[in-house]
Coordinates of C-alpha atoms and ligand atoms in Angstrom, one line a residue:
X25 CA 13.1 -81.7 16.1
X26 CA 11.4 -78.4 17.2
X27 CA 10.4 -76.8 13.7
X28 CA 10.6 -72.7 15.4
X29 CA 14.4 -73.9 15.6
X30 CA 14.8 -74.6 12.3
X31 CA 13.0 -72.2 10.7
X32 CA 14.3 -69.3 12.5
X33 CA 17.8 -68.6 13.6
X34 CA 19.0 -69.8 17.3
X35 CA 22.6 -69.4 18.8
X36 CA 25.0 -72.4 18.9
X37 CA 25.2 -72.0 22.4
X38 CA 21.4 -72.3 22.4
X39 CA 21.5 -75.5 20.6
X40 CA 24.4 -76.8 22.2
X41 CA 22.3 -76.0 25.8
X42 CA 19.4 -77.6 24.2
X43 CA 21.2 -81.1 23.4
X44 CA 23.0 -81.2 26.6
X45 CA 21.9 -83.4 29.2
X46 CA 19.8 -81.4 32.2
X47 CA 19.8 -82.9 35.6
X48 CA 19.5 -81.0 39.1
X49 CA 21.9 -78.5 40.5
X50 CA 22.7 -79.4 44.2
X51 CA 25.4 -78.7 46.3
X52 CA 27.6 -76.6 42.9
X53 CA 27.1 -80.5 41.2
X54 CA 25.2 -81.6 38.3
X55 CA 23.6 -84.6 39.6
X56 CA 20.5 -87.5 38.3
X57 CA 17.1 -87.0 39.7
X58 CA 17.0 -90.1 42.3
X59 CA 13.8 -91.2 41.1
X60 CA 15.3 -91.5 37.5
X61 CA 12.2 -90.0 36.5
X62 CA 12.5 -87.5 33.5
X63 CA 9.8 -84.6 32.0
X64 CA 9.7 -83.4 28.2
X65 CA 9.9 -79.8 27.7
X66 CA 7.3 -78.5 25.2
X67 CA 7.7 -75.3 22.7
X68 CA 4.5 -74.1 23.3
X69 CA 4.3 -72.6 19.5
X70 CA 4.9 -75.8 18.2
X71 CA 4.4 -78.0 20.5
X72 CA 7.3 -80.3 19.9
X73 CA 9.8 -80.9 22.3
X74 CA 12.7 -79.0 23.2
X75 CA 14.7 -80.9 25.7
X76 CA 14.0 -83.4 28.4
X77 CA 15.2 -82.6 32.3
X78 CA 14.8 -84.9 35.3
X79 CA 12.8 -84.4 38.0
X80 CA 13.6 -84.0 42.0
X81 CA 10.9 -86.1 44.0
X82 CA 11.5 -85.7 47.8
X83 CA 14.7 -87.1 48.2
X84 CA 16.6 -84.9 46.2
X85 CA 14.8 -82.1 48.0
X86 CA 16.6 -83.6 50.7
X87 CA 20.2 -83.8 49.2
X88 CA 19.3 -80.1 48.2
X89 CA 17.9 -78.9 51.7
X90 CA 21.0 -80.5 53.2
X91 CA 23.5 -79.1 50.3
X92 CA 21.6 -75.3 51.5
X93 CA 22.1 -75.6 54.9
X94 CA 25.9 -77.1 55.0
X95 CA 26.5 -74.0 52.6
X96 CA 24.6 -72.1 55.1
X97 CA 26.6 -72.8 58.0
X98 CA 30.1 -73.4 56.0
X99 CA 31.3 -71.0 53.9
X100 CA 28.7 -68.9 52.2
X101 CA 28.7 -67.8 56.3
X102 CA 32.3 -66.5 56.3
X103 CA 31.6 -64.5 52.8
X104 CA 31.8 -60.6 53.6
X105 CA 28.9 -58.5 52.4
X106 CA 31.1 -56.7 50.4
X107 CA 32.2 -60.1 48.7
X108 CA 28.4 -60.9 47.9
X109 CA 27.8 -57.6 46.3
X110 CA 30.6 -58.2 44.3
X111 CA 29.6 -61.9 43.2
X112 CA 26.0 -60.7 42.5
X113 CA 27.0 -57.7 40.5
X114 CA 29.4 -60.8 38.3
X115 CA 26.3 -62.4 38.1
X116 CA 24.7 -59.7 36.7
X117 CA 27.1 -59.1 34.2
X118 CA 27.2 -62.7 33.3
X119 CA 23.6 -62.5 32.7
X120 CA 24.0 -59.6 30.1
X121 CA 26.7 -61.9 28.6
X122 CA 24.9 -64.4 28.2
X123 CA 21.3 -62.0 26.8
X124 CA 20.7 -63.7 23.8
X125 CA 21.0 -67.3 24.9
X126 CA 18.7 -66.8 27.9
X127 CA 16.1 -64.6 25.6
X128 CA 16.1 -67.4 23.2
X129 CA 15.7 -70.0 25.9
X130 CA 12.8 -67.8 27.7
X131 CA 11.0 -67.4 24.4
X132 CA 11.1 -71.4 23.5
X133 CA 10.0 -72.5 26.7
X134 CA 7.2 -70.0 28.0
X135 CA 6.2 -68.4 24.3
X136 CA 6.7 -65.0 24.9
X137 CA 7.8 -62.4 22.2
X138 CA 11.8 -62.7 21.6
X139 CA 11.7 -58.3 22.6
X140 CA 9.8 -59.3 25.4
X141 CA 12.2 -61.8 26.6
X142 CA 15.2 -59.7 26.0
X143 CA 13.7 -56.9 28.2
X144 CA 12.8 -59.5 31.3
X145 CA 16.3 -60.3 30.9
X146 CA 18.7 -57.4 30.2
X147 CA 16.1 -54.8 31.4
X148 CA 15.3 -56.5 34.5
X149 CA 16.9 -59.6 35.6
X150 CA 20.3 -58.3 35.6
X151 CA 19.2 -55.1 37.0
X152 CA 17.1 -56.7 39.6
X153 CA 20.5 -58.4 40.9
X154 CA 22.6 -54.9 41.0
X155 CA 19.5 -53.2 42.7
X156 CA 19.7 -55.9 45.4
X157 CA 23.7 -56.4 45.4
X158 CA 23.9 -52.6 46.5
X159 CA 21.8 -53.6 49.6
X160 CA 24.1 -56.4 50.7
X161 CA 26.4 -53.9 52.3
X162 CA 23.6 -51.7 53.6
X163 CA 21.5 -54.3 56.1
X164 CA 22.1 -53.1 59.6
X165 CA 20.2 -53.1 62.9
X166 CA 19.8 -50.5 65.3
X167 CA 21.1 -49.5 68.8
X168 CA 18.2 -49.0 71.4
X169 CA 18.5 -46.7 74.1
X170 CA 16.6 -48.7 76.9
X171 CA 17.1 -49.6 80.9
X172 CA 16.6 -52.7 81.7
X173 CA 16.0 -54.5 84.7
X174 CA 15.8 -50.9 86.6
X175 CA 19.6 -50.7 85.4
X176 CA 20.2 -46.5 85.5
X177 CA 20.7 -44.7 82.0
X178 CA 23.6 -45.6 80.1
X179 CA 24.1 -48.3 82.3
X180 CA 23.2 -50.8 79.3
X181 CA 23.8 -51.2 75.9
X182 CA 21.1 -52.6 73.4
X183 CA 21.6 -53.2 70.0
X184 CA 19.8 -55.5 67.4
X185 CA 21.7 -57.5 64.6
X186 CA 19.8 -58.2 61.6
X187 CA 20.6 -62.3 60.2
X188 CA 19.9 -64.0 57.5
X189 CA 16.5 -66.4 57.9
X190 CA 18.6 -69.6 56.9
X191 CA 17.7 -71.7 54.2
X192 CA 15.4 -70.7 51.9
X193 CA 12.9 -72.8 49.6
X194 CA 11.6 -70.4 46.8
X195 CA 8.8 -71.4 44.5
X196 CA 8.2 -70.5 41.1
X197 CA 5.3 -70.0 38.6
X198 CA 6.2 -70.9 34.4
X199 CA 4.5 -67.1 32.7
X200 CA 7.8 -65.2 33.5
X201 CA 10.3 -67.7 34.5
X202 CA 14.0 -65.7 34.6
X203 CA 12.1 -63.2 36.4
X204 CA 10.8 -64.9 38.7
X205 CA 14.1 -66.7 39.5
X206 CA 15.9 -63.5 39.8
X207 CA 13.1 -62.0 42.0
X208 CA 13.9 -64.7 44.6
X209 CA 17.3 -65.0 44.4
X210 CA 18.4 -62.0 44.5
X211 CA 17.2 -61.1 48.2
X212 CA 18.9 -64.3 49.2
X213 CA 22.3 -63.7 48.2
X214 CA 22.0 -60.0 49.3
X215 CA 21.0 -61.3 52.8
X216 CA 23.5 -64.2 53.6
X217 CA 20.5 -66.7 52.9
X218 CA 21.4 -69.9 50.8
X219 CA 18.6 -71.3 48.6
X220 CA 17.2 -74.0 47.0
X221 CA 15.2 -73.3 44.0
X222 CA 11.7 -75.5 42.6
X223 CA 11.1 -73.5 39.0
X224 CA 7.5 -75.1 37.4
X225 CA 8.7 -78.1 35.3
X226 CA 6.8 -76.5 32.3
X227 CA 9.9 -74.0 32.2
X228 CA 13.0 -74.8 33.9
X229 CA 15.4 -73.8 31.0
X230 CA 16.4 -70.4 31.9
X231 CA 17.4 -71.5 35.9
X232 CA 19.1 -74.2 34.2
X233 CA 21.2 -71.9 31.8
X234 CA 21.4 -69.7 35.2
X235 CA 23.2 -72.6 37.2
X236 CA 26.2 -72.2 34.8
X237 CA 26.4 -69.1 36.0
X238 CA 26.1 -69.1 38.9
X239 CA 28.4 -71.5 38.9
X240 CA 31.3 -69.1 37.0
X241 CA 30.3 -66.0 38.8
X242 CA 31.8 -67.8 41.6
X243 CA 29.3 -68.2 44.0
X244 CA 30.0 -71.1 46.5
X245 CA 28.7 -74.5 45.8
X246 CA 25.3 -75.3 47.6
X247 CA 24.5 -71.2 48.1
X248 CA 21.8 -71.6 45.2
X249 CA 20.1 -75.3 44.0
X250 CA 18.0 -76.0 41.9
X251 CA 15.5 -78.4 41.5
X252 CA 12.8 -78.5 38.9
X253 CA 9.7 -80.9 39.5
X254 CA 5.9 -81.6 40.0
X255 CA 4.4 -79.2 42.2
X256 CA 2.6 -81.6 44.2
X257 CA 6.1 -83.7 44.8
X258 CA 9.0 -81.4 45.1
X259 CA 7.1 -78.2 45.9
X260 CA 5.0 -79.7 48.5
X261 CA 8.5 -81.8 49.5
X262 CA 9.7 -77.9 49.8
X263 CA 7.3 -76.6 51.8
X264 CA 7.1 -79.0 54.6
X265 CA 10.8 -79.5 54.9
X266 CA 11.8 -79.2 58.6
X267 CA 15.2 -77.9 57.9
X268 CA 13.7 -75.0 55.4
X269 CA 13.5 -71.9 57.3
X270 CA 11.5 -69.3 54.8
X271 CA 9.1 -70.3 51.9
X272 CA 8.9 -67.4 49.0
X273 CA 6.4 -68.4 46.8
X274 CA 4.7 -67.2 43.5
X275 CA 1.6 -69.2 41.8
X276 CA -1.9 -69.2 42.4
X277 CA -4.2 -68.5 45.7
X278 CA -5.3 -72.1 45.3
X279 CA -1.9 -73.5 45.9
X280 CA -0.8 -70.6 48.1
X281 CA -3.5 -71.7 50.9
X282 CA -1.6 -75.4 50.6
X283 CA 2.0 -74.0 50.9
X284 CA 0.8 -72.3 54.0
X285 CA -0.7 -75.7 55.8
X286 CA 2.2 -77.4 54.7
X287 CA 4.5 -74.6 56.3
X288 CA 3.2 -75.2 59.9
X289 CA 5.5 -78.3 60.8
X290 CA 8.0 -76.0 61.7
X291 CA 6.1 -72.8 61.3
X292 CA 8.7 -71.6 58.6
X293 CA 8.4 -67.9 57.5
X294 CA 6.3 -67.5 54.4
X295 CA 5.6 -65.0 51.8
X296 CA 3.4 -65.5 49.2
X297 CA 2.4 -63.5 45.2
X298 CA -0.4 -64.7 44.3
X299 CA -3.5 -64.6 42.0
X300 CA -5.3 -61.0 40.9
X301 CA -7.9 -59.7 39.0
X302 CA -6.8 -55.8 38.4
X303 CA -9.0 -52.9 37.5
X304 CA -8.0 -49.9 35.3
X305 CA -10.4 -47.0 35.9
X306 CA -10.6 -44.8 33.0
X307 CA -12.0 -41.0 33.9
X308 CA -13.2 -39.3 30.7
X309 CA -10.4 -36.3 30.6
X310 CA -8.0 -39.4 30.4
X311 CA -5.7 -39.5 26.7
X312 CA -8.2 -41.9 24.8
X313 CA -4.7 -43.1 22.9
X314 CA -2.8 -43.2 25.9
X315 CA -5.5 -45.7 27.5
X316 CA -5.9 -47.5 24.3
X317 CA -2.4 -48.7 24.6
X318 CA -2.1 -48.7 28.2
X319 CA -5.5 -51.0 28.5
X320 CA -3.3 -53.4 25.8
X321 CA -0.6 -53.8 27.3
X322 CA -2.3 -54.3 30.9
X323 CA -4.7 -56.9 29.8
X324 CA -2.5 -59.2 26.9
X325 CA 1.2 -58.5 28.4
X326 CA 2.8 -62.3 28.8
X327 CA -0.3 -63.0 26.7
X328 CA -2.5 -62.4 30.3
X329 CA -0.9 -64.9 32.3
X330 CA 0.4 -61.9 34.1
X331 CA -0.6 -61.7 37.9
X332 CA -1.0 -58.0 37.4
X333 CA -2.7 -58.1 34.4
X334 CA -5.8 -55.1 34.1
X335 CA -8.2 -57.6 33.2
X336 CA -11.2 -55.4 34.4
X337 CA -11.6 -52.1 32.5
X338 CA -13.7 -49.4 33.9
X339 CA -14.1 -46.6 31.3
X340 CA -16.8 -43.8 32.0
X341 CA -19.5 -44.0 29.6
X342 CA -18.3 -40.4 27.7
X343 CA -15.7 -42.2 26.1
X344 CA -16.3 -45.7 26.7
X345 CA -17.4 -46.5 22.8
X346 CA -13.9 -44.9 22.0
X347 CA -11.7 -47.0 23.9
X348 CA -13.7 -50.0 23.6
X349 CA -13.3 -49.6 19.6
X350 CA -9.5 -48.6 20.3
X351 CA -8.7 -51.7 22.3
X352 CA -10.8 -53.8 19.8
X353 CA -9.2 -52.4 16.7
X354 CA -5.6 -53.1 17.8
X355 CA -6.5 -56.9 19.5
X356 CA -8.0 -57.9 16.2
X357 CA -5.2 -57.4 14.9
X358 CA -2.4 -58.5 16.7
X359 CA -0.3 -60.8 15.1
X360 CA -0.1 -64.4 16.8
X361 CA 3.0 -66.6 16.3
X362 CA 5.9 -67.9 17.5
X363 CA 8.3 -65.8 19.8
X364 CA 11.2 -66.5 17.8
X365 CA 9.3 -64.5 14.9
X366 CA 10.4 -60.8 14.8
X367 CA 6.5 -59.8 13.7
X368 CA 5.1 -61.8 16.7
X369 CA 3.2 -59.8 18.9
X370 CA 1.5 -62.2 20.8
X371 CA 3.0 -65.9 22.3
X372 CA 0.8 -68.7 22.7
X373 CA 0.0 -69.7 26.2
X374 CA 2.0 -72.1 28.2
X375 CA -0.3 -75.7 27.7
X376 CA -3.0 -77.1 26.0
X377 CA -4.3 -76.8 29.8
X378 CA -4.3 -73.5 30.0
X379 CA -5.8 -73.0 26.8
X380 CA -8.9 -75.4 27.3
X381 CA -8.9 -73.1 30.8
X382 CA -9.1 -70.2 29.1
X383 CA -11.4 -70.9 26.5
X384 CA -13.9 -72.5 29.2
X385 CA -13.5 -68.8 30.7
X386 CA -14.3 -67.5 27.5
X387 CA -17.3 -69.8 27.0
X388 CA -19.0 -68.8 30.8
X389 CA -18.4 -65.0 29.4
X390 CA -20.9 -66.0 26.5
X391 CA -23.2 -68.2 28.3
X392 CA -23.5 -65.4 30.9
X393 CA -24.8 -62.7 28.0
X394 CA -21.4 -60.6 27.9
X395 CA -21.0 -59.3 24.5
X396 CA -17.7 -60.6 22.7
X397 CA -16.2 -57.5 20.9
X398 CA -13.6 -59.3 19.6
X399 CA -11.7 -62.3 19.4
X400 CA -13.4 -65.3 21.4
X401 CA -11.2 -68.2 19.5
X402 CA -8.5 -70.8 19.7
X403 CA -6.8 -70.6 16.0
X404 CA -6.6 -73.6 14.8
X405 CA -3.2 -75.9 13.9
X406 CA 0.0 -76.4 16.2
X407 CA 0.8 -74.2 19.6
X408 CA -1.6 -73.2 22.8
X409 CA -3.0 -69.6 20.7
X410 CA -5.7 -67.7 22.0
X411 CA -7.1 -64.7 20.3
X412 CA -6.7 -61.7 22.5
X413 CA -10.6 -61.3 23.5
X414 CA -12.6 -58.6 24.9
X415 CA -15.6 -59.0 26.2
X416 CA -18.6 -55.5 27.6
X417 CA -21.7 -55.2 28.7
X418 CA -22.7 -57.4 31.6
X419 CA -23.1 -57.0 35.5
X420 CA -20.1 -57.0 36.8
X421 CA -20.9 -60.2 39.0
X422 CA -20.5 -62.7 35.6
X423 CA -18.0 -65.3 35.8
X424 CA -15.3 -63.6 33.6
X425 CA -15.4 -60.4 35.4
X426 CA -14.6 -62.3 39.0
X427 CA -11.9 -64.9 38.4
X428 CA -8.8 -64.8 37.2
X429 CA -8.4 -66.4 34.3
X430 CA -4.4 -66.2 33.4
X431 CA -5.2 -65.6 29.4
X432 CA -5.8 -62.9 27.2
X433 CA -9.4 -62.3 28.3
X434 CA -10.3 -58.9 29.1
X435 CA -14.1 -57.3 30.3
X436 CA -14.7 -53.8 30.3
X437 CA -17.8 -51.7 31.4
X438 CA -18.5 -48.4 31.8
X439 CA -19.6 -46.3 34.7
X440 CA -21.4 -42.6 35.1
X441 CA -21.3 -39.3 36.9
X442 CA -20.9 -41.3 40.4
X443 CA -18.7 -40.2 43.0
X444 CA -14.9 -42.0 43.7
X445 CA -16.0 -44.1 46.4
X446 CA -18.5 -45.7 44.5
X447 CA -16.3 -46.2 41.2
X448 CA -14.1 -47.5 44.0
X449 CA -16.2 -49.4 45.7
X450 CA -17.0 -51.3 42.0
X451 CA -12.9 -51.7 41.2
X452 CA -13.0 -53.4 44.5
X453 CA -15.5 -56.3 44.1
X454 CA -12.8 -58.9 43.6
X455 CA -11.6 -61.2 46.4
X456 CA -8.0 -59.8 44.8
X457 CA -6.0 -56.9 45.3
X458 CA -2.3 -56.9 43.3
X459 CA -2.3 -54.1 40.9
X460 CA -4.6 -51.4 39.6
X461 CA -4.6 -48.5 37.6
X462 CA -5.9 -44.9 37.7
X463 CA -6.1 -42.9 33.9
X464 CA -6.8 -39.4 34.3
X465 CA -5.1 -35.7 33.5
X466 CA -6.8 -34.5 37.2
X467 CA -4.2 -35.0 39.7
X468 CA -6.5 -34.9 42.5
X469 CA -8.6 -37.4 41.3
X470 CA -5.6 -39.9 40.0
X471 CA -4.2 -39.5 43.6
X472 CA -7.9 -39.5 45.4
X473 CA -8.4 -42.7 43.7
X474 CA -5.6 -44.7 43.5
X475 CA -5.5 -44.3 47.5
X476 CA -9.2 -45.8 47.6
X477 CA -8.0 -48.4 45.6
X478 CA -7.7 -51.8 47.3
X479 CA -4.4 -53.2 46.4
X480 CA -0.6 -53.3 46.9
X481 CA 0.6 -51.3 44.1
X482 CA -1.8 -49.0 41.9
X483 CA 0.1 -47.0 38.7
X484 CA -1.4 -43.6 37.4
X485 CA -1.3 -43.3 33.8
X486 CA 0.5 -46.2 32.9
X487 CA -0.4 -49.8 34.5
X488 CA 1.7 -52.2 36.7
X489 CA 5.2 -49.9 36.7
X490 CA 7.6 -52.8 37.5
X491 CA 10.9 -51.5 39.5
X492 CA 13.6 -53.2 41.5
X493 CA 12.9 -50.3 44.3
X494 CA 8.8 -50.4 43.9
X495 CA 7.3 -52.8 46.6
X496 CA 5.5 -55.0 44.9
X497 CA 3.1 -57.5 46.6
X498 CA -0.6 -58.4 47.0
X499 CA -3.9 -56.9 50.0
X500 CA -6.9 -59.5 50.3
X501 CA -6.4 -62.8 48.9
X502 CA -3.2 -61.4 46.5
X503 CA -1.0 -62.8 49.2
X504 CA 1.5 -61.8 52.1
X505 CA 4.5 -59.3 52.2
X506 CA 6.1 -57.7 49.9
X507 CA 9.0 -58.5 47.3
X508 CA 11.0 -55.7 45.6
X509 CA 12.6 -52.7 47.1
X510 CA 14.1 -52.7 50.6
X511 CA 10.8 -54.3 51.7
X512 CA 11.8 -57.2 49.8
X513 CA 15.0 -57.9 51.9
X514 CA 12.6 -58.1 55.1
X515 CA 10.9 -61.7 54.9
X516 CA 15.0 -63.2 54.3
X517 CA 15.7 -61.6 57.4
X518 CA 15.3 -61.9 61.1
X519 CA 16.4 -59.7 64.0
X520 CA 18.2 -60.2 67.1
X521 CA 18.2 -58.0 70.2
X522 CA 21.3 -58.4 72.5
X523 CA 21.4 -56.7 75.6
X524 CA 24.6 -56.3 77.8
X525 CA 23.9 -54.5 81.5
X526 CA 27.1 -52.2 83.0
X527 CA 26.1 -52.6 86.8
X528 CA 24.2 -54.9 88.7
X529 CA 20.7 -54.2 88.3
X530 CA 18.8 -52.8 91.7
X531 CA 16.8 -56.0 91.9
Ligands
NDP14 P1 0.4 -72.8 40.5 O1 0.0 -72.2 41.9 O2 -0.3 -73.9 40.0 O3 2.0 -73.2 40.6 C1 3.0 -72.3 41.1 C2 4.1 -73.1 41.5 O4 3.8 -73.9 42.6 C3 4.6 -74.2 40.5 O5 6.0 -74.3 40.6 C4 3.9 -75.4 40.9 O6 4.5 -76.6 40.4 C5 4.0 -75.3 42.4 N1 3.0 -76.1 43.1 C6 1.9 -76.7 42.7 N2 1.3 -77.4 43.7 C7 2.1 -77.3 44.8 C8 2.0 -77.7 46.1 N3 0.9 -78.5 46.5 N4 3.0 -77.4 47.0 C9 4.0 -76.6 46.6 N5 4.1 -76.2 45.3 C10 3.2 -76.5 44.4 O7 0.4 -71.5 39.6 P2 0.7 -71.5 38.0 O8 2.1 -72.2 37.8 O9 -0.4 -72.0 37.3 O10 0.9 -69.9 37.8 C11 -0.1 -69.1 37.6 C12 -0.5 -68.5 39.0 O11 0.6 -67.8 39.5 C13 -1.6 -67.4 38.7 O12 -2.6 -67.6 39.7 C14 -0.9 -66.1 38.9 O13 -1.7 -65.1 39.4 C15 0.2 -66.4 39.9 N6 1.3 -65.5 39.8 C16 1.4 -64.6 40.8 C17 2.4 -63.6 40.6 C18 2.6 -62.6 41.7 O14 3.7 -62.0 41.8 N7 1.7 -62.3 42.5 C19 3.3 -63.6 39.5 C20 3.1 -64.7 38.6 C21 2.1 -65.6 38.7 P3 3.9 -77.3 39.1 O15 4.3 -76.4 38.0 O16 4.5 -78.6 39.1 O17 2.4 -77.3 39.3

């Protein structure tokens, strides 16, 4: 029995999710993982275990490959755009139905704070699916005036058609599981695609929960499956499948470089979000309480296992004891604790592997002579906790101030009267670029700056502004294409170009 549950109040249909028995969803059917093999869900606050799923090996990526692409070809193919627009906006409502359940599912799985969990769901899940439901009726190709074959002006007719990729294998990371789900799915539907879904078996509760409703929004049986398991079974099982046409994938660079090698059997389309190491420059006419706050919530949102996490503050030195004492003061005292705790301001992480990660970060950051300002510690007792932790004065080559670390571990350092390219040329030292941010009341400068900035999406006072319609994607070793916005539909689509000739060509 999970103590967080009994101690603070859950929804029946929480519990009742909770005890029910969770297999894989292929083909609209509930069905035993073939292997028989099963995982324990932890609560990462208390570390007891909240439910037990199965797990897909490479068979029932199979039956779920093969569920996709008879969905594919069947009926999900006969489905009018208008129709999907109308089953993803149900969807969406379904999903605001259903807000508290999912929130409290989200927070005992992953950790995060319950207002956190609310917002991923009601402020952006949901909304991510109307955003993308609106597009389904608006994907069109293009008619080309051309003369082909030495055919005379409007003696041809050339038009492109713009069709869904096929099936598509998406896989997902466990820091912001409902969104990530959404953030994949929702392109899908909105294109035609059908989809099979591996979420990290560290958090598959909320695509579980989602398969319910996906299932009562109507949505045709074997459009969306879902499969959780190991990565190194089912996701690799994914990624090499012949019959998988596009791989969308979110995790680290590490893996990303695999999922590409194992996408060259069939050279299936791939996108890929992936690892980063943000900066947020601080000029010194920035709001010093503004960038207090801002440099926060950039560095200990999701408790840092946030790909676009500022993990590398850059303050110039006129007002770099300010912030640094600003940031310090509120970190030390954030409260820790369980998500289901109203107070709760900060989750644990996801693992006791991610913790003994972090805290090996934490230990290169001393051994390399950064100064700890605060935090630094693993509190003792149940749940994967880390003390939000800030670390100054090094060269920026140390350990810590290169590689992501996917905790709440952030290094700041100052800079002086140099000019932007060389403040830019320091926020660019990272083999990353995902996010950044500019802090400044000088719109020349905040503008000036955020374009030398290396990466797919920079935010000016304010960091990481998350949108349905703001591309969001990764330059450098942050990954390939972009998801959100209408970018996003691109990678589930492919075009065709049909050409029909009038009169015989001339030769
Ligand atoms: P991983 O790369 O370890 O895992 C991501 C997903 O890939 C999981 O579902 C995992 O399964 C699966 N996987 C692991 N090995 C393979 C393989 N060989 N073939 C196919 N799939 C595999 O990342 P984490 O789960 O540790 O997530 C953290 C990383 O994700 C960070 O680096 C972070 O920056 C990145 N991330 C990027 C985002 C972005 O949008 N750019 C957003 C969020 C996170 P399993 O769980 O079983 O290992």
């Amino acid at each position: 029995m999970n103590a967080a549950t009994e101690t603070f109040a859950i929804s029946s249909a929480t519990r009742q999710f909770l005890e029910r028995k969770h297999q894989l969803f292929i083909g609209g059917k509930w069905q035993n993982a073939q292997s028989g093999e099963t995982f324990a869900v932890i609560d990462p606050a208390t570390e007891a275990r909240i439910a037990t799923i199965q797990l897909a090996n490479e068979l029932d990526i199979d039956a779920a490959v093969a569920a996709a692409r008879k969905a594919f070809k069947g009926e999900w193919s006969k489905i009018s755009s208008h129709q999907r627009t109308r089953l993803m906006l149900k969807l969406a409502d379904l999903i605001d139905a259903n807000m508290q359940t999912l929130a409290e599912l989200e927070v005992l799985d992953n950790g995060l704070p319950m207002m956190l969990a609310q917002y991923t769901i009601a402020g952006y899940a949901s909304e991510f699916l109307r955003y993308y439901a609106g597009w389904a009726t608006k994907i069109h190709g293009e008619t080309i005036p051309v003369s082909p074959m030495g055919v005379a002006n409007g003696e041809s007719l050339t038009y492109t058609r713009r069709e869904p990729v096929g099936v598509v294998g998406a896989i997902i990371p466990w820091n912001a599981p409902i969104a990530m789900f959404v953030l994949k799915l929702a392109p899908a539907l909105a294109t035609g695609c059908t989809i099979v879904i591996k979420p990290s078996e560290l958090t598959p509760m909320t695509a579980l929960f989602m398969c319910d409703l996906i299932k009562q929004a109507g949505i045709p049986d074997g459009v969306v499956n879902v499969v959780p398991g190991i990565g190194t079974v089912a996701g690799e099982a994914l990624t090499r499948h012949e019959d998988v046409n596009k791989i969308a994938f979110t995790g680290s660079t590490a893996v990303g470089k695999k999922v590409v090698e194992s996408a060259l059997g069939n050279l299936k389309k791939v996108t890929l979000e992936l690892g980063g190491k943000s900066p947020v420059v601080v000029f010194p006419d920035a709001d010093v309480q503004a960038v207090t706050m801002g440099a926060i919530r950039a560095a200990f949102f999701l408790q840092g296992q946030n790909c676009m996490a500022g993990t590398r503050l850059f303050v110039h030195k006129d007002i770099f004891d300010q912030v640094i004492q600003g940031v310090a003061g509120i970190a030390s005292q954030m409260k820790l604790g369980h998500g289901l705790d109203p107070a709760t301001q900060l989750g644990p992480l996801i693992s006791a592997q991610q913790r003994e990660r972090v805290m090996a970060y934490i230990k290169a950051g001393k051994d390399e002579g950064a100064e700890l300002v605060c935090g630094g510690e693993a509190p003792g007792g149940k749940g994967f906790f880390v003390k939000p932790t800030l670390f100054t004065h090094s060269h920026q080559n140390i350990k810590i101030a290169r590689e992501e670390i996917f905790g709440p571990v952030l290094y700041a350092q100052s800079f002086g009267d140099s000019d932007l390219e060389t403040i830019a040329a320091e926020a660019n030292k990272s083999i990353y670029g995902l996010s950044g941010s500019v802090w400044t009341k000088d719109i020349a400068v905040g503008h000036k700056m955020a374009s030398l900035i290396d990466s797919g999406q920079v935010s000016i006072n304010c960091h990481a502004a998350v949108d349905p319609a703001i591309p969001f994607g990764g330059n450098k070793m942050s990954g390939w294409g972009r998801e959100f916005g209408k970018e996003g539909l691109e990678p589930y689509l492919k075009t065709k170009a049909t050409t029909v000739i009038f009169s015989q060509p001339p030769f």
